[in-house]
Amino acid sequence: MTEHTRAGVRRLTEEVGTGALDPVRLAEAVSAAIAAKDSGPSGLRAFLSHDPAKLADRAGSLAQELDEARRAGRPVPALSGVPVAVKDNLCTLDHPTTCGSRMLEGFRSPYEATAVRRLRAAGALVVGKTNMDEFGMGSTTEQSAFGPTRNPHAPDRVPGGSSGGSAAAVAAGMVTAALGSDTGGSVRQPAALCGVVGIKPTYGGVSRYGLVAYASSLDQVGTFGRTVDDAASVLQVIMGPDPRDATCAGHPPANLFAAVDRGADGLVVGVPEEYFPEDMEPGIRRLAAAAIEGLAREGAEVRLMSLPHHRFAIPTYYVLAPAEASANLARYDGVRYGTRTDAPDADCTYSRTRSAGFGTEVKRRILLGTYVLSAGYQDRYYGQAQRVRHLIAADFQTAFDSGVDVIFTPTTPDVASPLGYRSPDPYRRYQGDAFTVAANLAGIPGASVPIGTSQGLPVGGQLLAARWQEPRLIRAAAALERVAGTPATSMGR
Ligand code: GLN
């Protein structure tokens, strides 16, 4: 019955809305798909928690609500019956919230994230919580304390990260859509490596109430779907002001589909030379070129351009993100939440708890962040990174001011790596984020859309737009999806 989860948001809500499809049957089908694909030694392990009985319960109440709405002639909500998976750093009442960390193993939040509440209010079925790199720090899900997720297209490869579980759950057809978070690419990159669509909205677009903080000036909630329509339909529901998050923009969200019918005709697409380095995977270069040609054939005006400060994006990000993380993660002291390793005195309890609770990568980031914020170095590292961040953002602004509507780049410089493979040099590993971090530094929205396969593995094309130009971004993403052909999501059909 996974054909239901593959049907797409619009068809599903229509079938559930008219009563043709019973949410309880749908919930059973979803749980059966997860049982078949996700567990066991060769399973994908996209989910950290999933409770079939609770899901069936929720589906039962939804069925009742929909019946009442139909009888009263009220419209059914926008995501009625849509099965959605949620990254394990968004707080939920039905499931634990672990952030992929021993530190929060078994932690149950007393409240629910705004994004999750909005999904439920729109009739979505929250299916379970998905695997992730610990606290969002990583690009493979291998930094999860609970073991890695497999890539549905190649089970011996990583799905990307840090929202790898969400991307894999969608790619494998276990759910229709998913939520993730994107601090430096964690929605767009796993979407690219798993052959699905991922959208990161403008900084401040979605409430972060109930999103466990990684780096607060960069974090955003984003969405996954097998199509642009699916990912955007979910984003439409969760975007918009929230009195519980002062960093969330105060104005009502735009109609994300307002410009979608205009296609690529007349769209000015900027192509920055810096995003096509010598050493990128040749298949990705070829597919990116083909995607650009495709957009041009549909009437887009392609402009070669430059983002001159691009080479500073990785060093800037890897100063700022760890600095903010070191402050945000100071709260895990074993007193209020999560696991504790007891010791005779308080200081010792803190240090033992943190030594046992955090994984290697998280510790590396805390050390890095503490160092760049330390007395005597703060201006040299943190202050300098802040200044460079402004230059990176100004590069984008200059391009958009000169008439560029959207910028096209590959989402990643390489395809999914084999599980267990990692460069011993962390700086080299961080280079894999070279195409995604700048959007977070600039606070602009971005999307990754499948543009084909190389070495049999999915490749994503990234689109970036000016702040609050989501309708333009969605218009370009839909056009790109059309010219790039059917998404590479054949797995498991
Ligand atoms: N891979 C990047 C990091 O490790 C981005 C992660 C993210 O967006 N959460 O910080």
Short mmCIF file of C-alpha atoms and ligand atoms in Angstrom, two decimals, residues 136-139 162 182-186 214 317-318 365 433, ligand 1:
data_model
loop_
_atom_site.label_atom_id
_atom_site.label_comp_id
_atom_site.label_asym_id
_atom_site.label_seq_id
_atom_site.Cartn_x
_atom_site.Cartn_y
_atom_site.Cartn_z
CA GLY A 136 22.72 18.42 13.55
CA MET A 137 26.50 18.33 13.37
CA GLY A 138 27.48 16.31 10.34
CA SER A 139 26.62 15.54 6.74
CA SER A 162 22.23 15.92 9.14
CA ASP A 182 19.02 23.31 7.88
CA THR A 183 21.86 25.16 9.62
CA GLY A 184 24.44 24.76 6.88
CA GLY A 185 22.70 22.53 4.33
CA SER A 186 21.11 19.77 6.38
CA TYR A 214 22.34 24.20 17.15
CA TYR A 317 30.62 28.93 8.82
CA TYR A 318 32.97 26.67 10.77
CA ARG A 365 32.65 21.65 17.78
CA ASP A 433 29.23 21.65 2.67
N1 GLN B 1 27.07 19.72 7.82
C1 GLN B 1 26.94 20.99 8.44
C2 GLN B 1 27.41 20.92 9.87
O1 GLN B 1 27.87 19.91 10.26
C3 GLN B 1 25.50 21.46 8.36
C4 GLN B 1 24.63 20.81 9.35
C5 GLN B 1 23.24 21.36 9.43
O2 GLN B 1 22.76 22.07 8.55
N2 GLN B 1 22.59 21.07 10.54
O3 GLN B 1 27.36 21.85 10.62
#
